[in-house]
CSV table of N, CA and C in Angstrom, one decimal:
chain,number,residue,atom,x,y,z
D,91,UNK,N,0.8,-1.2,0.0
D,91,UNK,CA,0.0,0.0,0.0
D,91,UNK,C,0.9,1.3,0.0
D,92,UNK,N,2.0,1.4,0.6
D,92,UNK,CA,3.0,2.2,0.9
D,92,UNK,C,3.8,2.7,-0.6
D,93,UNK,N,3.6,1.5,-1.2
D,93,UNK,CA,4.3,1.5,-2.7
D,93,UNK,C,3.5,2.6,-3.4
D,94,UNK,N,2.3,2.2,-3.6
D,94,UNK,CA,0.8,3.0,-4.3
D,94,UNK,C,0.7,4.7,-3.8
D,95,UNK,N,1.2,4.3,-3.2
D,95,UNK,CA,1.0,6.1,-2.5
D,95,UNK,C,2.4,6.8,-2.7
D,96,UNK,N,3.7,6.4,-2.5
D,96,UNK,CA,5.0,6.5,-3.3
D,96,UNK,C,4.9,7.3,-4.4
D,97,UNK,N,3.9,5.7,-5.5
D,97,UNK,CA,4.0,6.1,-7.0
D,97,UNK,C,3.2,7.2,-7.0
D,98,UNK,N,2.1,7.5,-6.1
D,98,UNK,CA,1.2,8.4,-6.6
D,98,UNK,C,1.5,9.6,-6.3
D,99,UNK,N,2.0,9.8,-5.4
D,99,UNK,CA,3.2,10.7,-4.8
D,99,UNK,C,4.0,11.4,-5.9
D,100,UNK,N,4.6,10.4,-6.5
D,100,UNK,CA,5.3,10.9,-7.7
D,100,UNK,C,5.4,10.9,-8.5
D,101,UNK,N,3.9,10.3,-9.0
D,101,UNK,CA,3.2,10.8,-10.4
D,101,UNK,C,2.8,12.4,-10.4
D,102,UNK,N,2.4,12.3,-9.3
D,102,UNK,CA,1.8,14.4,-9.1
D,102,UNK,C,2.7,15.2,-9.3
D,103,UNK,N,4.1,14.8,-8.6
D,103,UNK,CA,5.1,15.7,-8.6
D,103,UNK,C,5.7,15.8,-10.2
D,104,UNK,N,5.7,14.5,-10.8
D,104,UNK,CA,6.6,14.7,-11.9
D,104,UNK,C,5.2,15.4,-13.0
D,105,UNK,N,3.8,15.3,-12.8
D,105,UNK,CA,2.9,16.0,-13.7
D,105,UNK,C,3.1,17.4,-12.9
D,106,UNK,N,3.1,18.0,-11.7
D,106,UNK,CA,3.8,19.5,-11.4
D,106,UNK,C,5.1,20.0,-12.2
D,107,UNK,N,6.0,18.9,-12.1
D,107,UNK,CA,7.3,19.2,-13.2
D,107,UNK,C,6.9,19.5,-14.5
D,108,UNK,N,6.4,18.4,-15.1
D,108,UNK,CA,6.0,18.9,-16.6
D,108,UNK,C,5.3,20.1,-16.7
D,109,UNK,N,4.0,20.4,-15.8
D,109,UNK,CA,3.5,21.7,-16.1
D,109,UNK,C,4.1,23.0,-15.5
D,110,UNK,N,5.1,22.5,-14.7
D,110,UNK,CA,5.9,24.0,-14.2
D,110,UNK,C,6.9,24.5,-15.7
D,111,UNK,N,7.4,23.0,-16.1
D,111,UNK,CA,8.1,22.9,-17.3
D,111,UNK,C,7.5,23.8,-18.6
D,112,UNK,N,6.4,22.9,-19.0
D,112,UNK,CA,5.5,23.6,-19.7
D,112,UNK,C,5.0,25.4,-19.8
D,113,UNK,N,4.9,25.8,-18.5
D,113,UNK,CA,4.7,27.3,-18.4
D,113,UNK,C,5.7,28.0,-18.9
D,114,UNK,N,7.3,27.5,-17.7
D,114,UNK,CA,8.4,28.0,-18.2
D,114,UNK,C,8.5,27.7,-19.6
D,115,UNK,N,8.0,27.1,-20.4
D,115,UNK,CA,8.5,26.8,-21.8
D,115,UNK,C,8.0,28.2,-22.7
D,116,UNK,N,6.9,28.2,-22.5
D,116,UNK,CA,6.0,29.0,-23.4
D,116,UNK,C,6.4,30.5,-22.9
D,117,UNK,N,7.2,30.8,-21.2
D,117,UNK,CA,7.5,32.0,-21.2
D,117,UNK,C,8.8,32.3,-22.3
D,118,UNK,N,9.4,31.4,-22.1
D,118,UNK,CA,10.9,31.1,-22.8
D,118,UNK,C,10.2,31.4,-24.5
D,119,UNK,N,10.1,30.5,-24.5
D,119,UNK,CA,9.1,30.9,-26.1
D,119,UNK,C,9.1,32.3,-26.3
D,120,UNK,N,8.4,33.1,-25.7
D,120,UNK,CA,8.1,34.6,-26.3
D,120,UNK,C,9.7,34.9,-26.2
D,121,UNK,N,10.7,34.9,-25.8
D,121,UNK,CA,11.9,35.0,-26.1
D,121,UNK,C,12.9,34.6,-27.2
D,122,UNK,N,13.9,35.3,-27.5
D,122,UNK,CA,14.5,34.7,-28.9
D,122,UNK,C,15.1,33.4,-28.2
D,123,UNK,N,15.4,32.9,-29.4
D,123,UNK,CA,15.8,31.1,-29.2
D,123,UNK,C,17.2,31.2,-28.5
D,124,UNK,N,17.5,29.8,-28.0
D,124,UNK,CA,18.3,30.1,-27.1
D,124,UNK,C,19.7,30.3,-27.9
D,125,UNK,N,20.4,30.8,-26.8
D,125,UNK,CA,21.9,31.7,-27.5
D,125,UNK,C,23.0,31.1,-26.7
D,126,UNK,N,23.3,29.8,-25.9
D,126,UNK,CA,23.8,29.6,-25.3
D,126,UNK,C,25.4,28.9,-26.2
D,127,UNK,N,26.5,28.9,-25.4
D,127,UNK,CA,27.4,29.1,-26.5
D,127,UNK,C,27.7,26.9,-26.3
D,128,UNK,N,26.7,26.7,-25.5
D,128,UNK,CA,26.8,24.7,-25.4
D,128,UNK,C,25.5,24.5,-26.8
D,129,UNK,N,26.2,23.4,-26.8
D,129,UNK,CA,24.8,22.6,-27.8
D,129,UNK,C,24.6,21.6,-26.6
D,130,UNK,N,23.0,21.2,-27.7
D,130,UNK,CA,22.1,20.2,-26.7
D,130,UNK,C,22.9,18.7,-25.9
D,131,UNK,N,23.6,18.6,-27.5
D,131,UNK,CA,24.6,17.3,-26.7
D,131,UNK,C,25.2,17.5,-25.3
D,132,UNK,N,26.4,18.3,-25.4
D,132,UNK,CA,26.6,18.6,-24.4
D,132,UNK,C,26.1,19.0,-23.2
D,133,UNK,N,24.8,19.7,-23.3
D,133,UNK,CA,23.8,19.2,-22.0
D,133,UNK,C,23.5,18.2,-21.5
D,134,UNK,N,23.4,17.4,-22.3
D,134,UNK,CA,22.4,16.0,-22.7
D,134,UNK,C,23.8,15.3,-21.6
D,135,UNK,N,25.0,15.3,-21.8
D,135,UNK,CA,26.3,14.5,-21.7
D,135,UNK,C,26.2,14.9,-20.0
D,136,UNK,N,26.1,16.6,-20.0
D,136,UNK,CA,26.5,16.3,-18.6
D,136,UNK,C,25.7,16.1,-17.7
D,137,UNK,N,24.4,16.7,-18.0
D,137,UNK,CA,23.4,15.9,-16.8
D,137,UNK,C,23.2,14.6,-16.5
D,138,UNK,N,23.3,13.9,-18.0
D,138,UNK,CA,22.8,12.5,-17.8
D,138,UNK,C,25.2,11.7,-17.0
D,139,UNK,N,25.8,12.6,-17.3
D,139,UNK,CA,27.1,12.3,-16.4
D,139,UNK,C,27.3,12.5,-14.9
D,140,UNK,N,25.8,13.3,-14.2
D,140,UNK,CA,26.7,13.3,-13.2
D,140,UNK,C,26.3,12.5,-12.4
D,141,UNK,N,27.6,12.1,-11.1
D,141,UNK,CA,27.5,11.1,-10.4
D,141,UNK,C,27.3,11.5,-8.9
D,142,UNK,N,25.8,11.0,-8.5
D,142,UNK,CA,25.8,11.1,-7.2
D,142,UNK,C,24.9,10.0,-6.5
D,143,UNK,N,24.8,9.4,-5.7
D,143,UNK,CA,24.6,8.5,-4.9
D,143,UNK,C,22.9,8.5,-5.3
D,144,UNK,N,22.5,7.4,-5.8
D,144,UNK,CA,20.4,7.8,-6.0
D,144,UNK,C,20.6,9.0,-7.0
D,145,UNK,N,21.3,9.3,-7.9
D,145,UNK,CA,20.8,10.0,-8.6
D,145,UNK,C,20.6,9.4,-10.0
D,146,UNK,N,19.3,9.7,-10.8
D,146,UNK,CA,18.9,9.6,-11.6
D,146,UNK,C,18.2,10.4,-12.8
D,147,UNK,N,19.1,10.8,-14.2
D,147,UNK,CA,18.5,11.5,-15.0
D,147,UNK,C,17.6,10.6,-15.9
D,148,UNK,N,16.3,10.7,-15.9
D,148,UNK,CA,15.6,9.9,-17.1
D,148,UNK,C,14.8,10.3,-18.3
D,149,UNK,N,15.3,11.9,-18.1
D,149,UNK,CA,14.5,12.0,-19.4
D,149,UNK,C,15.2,13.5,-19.8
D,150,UNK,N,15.5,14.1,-21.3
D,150,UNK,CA,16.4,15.4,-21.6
D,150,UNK,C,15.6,15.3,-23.0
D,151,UNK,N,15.7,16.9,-23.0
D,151,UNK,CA,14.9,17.5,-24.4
D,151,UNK,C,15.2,18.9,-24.8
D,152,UNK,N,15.0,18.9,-25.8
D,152,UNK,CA,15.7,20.3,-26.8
D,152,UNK,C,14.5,21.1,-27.1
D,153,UNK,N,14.6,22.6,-27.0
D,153,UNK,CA,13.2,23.0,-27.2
D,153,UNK,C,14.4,24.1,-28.1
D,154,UNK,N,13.8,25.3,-29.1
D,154,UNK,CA,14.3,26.0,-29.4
D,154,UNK,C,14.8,27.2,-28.3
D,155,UNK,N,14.0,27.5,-27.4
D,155,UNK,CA,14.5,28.5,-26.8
D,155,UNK,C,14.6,28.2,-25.1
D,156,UNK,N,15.3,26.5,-24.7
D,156,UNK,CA,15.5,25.8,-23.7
D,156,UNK,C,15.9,23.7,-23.9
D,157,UNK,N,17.1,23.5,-23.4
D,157,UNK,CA,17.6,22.5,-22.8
D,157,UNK,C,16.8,21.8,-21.7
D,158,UNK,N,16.3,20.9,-21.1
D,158,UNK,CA,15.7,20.5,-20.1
D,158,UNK,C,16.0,19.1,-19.6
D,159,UNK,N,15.8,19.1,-18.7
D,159,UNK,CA,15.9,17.6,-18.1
D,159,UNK,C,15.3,17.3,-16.5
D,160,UNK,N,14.5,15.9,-16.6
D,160,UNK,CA,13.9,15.4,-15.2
D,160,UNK,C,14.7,14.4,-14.5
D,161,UNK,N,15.4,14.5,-13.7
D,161,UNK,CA,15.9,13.6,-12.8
D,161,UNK,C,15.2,13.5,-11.3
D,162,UNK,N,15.3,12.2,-10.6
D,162,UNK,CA,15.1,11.8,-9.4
D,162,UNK,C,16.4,11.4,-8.6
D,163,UNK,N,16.8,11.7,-7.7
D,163,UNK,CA,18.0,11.5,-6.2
D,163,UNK,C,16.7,11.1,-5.4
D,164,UNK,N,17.4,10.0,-5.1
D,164,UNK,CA,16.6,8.5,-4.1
D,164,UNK,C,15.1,8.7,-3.8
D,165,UNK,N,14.7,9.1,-5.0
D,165,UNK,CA,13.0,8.8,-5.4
D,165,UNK,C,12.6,10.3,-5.4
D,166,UNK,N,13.6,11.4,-4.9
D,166,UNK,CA,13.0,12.9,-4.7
D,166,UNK,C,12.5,13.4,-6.3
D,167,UNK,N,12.3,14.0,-6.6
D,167,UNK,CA,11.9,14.4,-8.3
D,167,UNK,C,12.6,15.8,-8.4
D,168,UNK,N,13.0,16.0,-9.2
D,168,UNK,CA,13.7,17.0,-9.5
D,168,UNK,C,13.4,17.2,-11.1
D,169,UNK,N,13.7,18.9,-11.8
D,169,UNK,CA,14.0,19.0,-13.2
D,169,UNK,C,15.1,20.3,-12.9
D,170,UNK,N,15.5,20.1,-14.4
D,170,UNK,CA,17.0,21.4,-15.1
D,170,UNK,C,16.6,21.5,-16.4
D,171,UNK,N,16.7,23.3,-15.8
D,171,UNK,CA,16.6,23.7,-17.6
D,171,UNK,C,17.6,24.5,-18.0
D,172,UNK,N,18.1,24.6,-18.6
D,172,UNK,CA,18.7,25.8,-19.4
D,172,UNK,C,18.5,26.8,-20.6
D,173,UNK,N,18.7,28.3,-19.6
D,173,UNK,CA,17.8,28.8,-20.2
D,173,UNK,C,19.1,30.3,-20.9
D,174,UNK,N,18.3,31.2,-21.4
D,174,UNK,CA,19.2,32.3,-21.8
D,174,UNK,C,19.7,32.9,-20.9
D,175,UNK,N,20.8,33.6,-20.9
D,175,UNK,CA,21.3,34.3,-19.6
D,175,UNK,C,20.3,35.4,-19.0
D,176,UNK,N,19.1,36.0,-20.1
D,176,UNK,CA,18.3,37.2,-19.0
D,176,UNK,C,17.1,36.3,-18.3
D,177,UNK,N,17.1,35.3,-18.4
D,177,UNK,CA,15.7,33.8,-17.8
D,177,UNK,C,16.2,34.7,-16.3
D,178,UNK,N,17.4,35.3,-15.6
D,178,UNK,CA,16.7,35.1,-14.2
D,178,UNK,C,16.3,36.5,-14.0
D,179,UNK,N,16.6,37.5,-14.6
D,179,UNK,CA,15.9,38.8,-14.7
D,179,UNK,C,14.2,38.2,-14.6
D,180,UNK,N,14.1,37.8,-15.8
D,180,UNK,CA,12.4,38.0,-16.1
D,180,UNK,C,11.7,36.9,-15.0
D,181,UNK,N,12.4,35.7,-14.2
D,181,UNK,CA,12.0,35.1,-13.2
D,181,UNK,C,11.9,35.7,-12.1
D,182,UNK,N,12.7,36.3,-11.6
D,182,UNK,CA,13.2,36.6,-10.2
D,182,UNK,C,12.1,38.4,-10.1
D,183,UNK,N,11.4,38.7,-11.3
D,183,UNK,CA,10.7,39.8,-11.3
D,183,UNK,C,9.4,39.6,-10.8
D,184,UNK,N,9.0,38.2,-11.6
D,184,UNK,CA,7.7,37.6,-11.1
D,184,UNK,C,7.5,37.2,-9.6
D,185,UNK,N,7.6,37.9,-8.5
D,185,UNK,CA,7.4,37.2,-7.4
D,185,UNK,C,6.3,36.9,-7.0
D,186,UNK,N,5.3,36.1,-7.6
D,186,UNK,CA,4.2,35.7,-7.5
D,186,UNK,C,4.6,34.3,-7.8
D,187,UNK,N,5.9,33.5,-8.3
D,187,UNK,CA,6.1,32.7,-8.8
D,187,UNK,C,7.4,32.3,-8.4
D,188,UNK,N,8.2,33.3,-7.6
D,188,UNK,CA,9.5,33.0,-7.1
D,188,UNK,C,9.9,34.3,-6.7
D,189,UNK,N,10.7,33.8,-5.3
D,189,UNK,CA,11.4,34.9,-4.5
D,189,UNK,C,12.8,34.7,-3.9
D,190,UNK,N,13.6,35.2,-4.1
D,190,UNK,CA,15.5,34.6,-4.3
D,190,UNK,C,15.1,34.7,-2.5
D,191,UNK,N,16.0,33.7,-2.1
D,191,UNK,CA,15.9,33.7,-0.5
D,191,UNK,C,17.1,33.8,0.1
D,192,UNK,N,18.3,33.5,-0.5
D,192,UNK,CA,19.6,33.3,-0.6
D,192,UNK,C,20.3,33.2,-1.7
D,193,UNK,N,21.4,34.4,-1.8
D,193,UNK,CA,22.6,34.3,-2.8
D,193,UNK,C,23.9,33.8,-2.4
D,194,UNK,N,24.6,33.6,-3.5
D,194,UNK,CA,25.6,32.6,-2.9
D,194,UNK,C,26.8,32.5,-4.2
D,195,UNK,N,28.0,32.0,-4.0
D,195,UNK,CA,28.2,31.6,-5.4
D,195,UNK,C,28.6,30.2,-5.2
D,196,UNK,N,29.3,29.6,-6.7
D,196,UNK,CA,29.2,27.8,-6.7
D,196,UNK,C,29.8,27.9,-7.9
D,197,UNK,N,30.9,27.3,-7.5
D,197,UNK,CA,32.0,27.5,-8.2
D,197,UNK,C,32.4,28.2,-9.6
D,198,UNK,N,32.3,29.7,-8.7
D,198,UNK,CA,32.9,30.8,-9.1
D,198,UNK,C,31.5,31.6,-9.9
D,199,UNK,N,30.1,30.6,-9.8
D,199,UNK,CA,29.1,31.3,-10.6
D,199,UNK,C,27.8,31.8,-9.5
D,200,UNK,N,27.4,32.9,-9.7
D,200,UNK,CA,26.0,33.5,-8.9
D,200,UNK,C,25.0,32.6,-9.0
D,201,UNK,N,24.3,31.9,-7.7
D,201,UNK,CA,23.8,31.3,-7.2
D,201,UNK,C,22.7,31.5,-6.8
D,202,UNK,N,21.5,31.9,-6.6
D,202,UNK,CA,19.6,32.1,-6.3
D,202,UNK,C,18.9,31.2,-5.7
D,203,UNK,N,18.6,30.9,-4.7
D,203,UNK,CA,18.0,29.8,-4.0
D,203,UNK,C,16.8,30.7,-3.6
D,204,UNK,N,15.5,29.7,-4.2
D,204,UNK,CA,14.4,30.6,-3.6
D,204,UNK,C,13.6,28.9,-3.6
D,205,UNK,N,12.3,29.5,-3.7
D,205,UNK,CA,11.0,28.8,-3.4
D,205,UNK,C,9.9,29.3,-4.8
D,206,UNK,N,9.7,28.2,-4.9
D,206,UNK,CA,7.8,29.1,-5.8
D,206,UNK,C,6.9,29.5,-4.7
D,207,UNK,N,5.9,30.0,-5.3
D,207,UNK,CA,5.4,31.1,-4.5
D,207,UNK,C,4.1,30.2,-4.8
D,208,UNK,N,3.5,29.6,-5.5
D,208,UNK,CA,2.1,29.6,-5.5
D,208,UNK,C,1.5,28.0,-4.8
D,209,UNK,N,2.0,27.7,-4.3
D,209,UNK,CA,2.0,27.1,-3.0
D,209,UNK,C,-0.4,27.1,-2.8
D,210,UNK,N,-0.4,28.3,-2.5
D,210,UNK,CA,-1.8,28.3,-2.2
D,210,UNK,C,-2.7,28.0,-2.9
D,211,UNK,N,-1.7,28.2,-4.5
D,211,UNK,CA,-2.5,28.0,-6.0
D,211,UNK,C,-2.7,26.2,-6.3
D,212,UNK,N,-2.4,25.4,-5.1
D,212,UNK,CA,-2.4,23.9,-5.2
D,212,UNK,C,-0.7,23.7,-5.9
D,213,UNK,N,0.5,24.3,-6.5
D,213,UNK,CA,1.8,24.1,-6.4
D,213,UNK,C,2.3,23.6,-5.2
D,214,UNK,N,2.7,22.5,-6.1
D,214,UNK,CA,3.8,21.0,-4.7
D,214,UNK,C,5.0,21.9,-4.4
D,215,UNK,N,5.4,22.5,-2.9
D,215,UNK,CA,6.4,23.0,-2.7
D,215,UNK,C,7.9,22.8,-3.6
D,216,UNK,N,8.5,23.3,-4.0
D,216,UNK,CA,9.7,23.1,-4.5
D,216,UNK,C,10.7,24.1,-4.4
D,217,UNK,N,12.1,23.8,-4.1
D,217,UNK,CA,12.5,24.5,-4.0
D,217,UNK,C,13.8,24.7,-5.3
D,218,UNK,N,14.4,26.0,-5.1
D,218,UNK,CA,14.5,26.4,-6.9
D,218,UNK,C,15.4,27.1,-7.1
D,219,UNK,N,16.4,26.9,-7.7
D,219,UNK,CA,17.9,27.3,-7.6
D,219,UNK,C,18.5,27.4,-9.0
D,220,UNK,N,18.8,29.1,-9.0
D,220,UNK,CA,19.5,29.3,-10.4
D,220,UNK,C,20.9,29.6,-10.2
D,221,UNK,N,21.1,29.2,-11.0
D,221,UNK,CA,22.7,29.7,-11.7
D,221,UNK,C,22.8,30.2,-12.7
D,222,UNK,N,23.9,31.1,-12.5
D,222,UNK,CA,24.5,32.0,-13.7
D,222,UNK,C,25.7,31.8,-14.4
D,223,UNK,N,25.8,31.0,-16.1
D,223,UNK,CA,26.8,31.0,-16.2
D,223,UNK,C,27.0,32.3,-17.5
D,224,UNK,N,28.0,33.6,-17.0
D,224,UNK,CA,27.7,34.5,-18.3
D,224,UNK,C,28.7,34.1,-19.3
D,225,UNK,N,29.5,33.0,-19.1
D,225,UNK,CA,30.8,32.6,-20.2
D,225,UNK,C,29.9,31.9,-21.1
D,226,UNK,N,28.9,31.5,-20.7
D,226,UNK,CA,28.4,30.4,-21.6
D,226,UNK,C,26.9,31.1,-21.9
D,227,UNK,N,26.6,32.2,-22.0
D,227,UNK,CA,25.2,32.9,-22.5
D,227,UNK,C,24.2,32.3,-21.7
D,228,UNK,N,24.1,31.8,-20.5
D,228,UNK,CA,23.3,30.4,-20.2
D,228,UNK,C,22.4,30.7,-18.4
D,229,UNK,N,21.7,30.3,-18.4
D,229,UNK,CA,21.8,30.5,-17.2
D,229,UNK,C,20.9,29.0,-16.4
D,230,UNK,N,21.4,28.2,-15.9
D,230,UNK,CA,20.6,26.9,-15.2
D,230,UNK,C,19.9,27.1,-14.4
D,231,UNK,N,18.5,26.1,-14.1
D,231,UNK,CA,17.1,26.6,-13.3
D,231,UNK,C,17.2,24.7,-12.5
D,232,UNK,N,17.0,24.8,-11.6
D,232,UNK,CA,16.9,24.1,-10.9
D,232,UNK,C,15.3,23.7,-10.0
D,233,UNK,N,14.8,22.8,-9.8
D,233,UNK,CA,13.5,22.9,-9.3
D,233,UNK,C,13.6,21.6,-8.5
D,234,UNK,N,13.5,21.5,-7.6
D,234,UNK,CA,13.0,20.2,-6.5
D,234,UNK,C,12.7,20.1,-5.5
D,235,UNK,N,11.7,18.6,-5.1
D,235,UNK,CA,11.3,19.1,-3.9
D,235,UNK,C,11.5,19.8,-2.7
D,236,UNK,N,11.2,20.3,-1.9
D,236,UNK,CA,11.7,20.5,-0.8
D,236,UNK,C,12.5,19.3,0.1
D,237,UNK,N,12.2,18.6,0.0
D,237,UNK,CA,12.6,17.2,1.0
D,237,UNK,C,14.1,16.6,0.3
D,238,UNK,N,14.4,17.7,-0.6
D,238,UNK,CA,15.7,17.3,-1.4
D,238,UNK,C,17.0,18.3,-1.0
D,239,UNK,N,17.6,17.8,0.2
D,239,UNK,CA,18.9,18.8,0.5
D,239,UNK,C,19.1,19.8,-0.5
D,240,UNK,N,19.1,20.8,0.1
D,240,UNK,CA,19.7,22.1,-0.8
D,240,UNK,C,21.4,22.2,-1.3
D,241,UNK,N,22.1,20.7,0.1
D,241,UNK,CA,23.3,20.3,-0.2
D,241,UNK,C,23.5,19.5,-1.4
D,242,UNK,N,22.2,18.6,-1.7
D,242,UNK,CA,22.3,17.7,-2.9
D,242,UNK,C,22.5,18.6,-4.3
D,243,UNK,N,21.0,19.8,-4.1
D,243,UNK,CA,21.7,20.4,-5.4
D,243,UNK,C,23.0,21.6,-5.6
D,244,UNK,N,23.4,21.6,-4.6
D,244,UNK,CA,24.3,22.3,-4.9
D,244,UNK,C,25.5,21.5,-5.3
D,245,UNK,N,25.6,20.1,-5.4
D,245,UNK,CA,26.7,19.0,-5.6
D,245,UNK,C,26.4,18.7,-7.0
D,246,UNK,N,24.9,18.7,-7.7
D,246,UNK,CA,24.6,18.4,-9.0
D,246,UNK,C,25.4,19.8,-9.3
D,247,UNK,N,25.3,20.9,-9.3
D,247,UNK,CA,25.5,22.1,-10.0
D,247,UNK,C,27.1,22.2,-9.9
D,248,UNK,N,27.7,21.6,-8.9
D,248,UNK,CA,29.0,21.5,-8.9
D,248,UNK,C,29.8,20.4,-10.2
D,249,UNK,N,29.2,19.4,-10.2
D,249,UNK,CA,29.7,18.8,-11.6
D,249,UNK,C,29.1,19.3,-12.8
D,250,UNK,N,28.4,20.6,-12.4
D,250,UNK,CA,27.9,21.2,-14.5
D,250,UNK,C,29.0,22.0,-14.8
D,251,UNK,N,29.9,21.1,-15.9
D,251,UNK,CA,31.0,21.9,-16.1
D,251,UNK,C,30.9,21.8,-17.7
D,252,UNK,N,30.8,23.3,-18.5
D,252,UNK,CA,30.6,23.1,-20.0
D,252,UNK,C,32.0,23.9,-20.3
């Protein structure tokens, strides 16, 4: 019974991923395509490369104006997107949808740890961590549960090396 409610658990979260995904997609959309100076492969290489104990990337996709990918660390649900370098301007504006809670850097790049905000709107808590890389036109979006150390993602973000 414990299994059933698991899966069901994280069927919701991973259909929250898709549709957080999805929004972000279509805002990204009204933006020109992406300008990042990585190609998809190379996204593709290092997310699905990195190594961490329960970690699991199982799914990466190319959109024109975003990279993405859904991974789980020991059943938590997590996604990564990459997006253009102004993605945390026009996010970090919307605070109806995110509010930076902590800056920081990680190795050597500006770091944004916040929360979504719409929580009351029926949104599965997550917590949501950008990076900035400006060498690479790029900037990475992080999203996962709350119940997922903030030490975990900051060890994924530590092996994104393009």
């Amino acid at each position: 019974m414990n299994g059933c409610k698991n899966t069901s658990k994280m069927k919701k979260t991973l259909f929250f991923l898709a549709a957080a995904f999805l929004s972000i997609f279509m805002k990204a959309q009204d933006d020109a395509p992406l300008t990042a100076t990585i190609t998809f492969e190379q996204f593709d290489k290092v997310v699905k490369g990195i190594e961490l104990d329960g970690y699991n990337c199982f799914l990466t996709a190319e959109d024109p104006s975003v990279f993405s990918a859904l991974f789980t660390v020991n059943q938590l649900n997590g996604s990564l997107g990459a997006f253009n370098l102004d993605f945390y301007d026009m996010v970090s504006s919307d605070r109806d949808n995110f509010t930076p809670v902590k800056e920081y850097e990680i190795n050597g790049h500006k770091a944004y740890l916040g929360t979504n905000n719409n929580i009351a709107g029926g949104e599965t808590p997550m917590n949501v961590l950008i990076i900035l890389y400006p060498e690479q036109k790029l900037t990475i979006m992080i999203n996962a549960e709350v119940a997922m150390p903030v030490d975990t993602l900051d060890e994924i973000v530590r092996q994104i090396n393009f």
